[in-house]
């Protein structure tokens, strides 16, 4: 995982389910039972968002109506994040707000493992569960808000279930939990060891999403390249054909479905090398999101992360030789306990040499329950902030220069929204939510999900600006 995904700014609030409901037809809306209404707040990372989608899908299937305001709801579910202190605080605040505005609140998600902490602040919540406890959450809803009588409203739920992302992209979660024990992270204690989803189930879900209009799959997990390790990469089945529970085989099959396939949270295991040919064949996007976290060997050891800077640089070089278009996104932590000035300088040297396209960086902050809290020599806050600023200064120049190299080139851009300034979209090099965008100023006659060819004419540190190069909408990728 990347720490960045846990920023409380990236949240889905009560307004998100409105979009889901708005996507339904008026006819369906009329047929929704109005007497069992749920409000839902989903906080935290995309993995939590997928959990929220699953709970909402089940509730909608049972005939519950999902409503956009606290006032309209009979009961509110808050899916919390508990990764960093700021996320805990936001989760507790949100629970408080839901209690104040509505009064009937069920809590689930990562913070739910700390039931005592929640009860200490909010003793009146109806029930609390930890992450991916879908069935228990639904049972708790049954207990406090009886199921609508004319059930099941199976037809109210689209085949792909309830989605909280726009119609044209979707997160595809391929496993739960994590076998690593990075010392700054408490995910394994909250979500347990790696459990891979059966390969056939993932491929079925991807196919359903494709049928529902999804054009871009964002493959996520805590550690995407570990997919199948827990089941020793056993052979599963899909459409009657054997498919190994392995990242490479999964990517090959996903790549045949005619959607953009974007890989997030890829741990740099050796077999990641085998994905590069799939990028050249156009099966998966030439985009890798690899959270390197640091470059200094000693700090990586303290973090309990594998790898060394030289080996990583060699591999990045080899990947780029094979696939010059490859975009690499990463995240780093500065000011980890014990990090010396020399070790930080080594990290700066690394990013200068690696020339990564997109980078998130965080000043280390203690996470309750993390092993790293016990390490000696904490870095003073002002030093951490200074290192963060210096890191971002160096990377800012690299990012600006990498984006400048797109000027004059043509890219297929998928439109995410149309604002008062024009259409805003992304090309293969930009993941939603975390990367920059392509602005098409003055272009209004497009809709979210449309794909158009653009020439990039301007860029800054984060974003690009382009102009349409064709009148007609481009064909969907792979179609
Ligand atoms: S233990 Fe490491 S790899 Fe696993 S979720 Fe945490 S940071 Fe990611």
XYZ file of C-alpha atoms and ligand atoms in Angstrom, residues 1-2 83 177-182 184-188 222-223 267 293 305, ligand 1:
27
model
C 0.000 0.000 0.000
C 1.058 3.576 -0.219
C -4.046 4.278 9.342
C -4.395 -8.415 3.975
C -0.624 -8.483 3.690
C 2.231 -10.858 4.547
C 4.785 -8.076 5.029
C 5.480 -6.453 8.338
C 6.705 -2.989 7.414
C 5.613 1.865 10.006
C 2.401 0.066 9.075
C -0.378 -1.571 11.065
C -2.381 -2.863 8.109
C -1.477 -6.536 8.732
C -2.065 -4.242 -0.164
C 0.593 -5.965 -2.263
C 5.976 -4.671 -4.683
C 9.504 4.283 0.514
C 11.364 -3.368 3.249
S 2.947 -4.138 5.771
Fe 4.076 -3.008 4.166
S 3.420 -3.925 2.233
Fe 1.937 -4.563 3.815
S 0.301 -3.058 3.706
Fe 1.763 -2.303 5.238
S 3.177 -0.974 4.084
Fe 2.053 -2.171 2.584
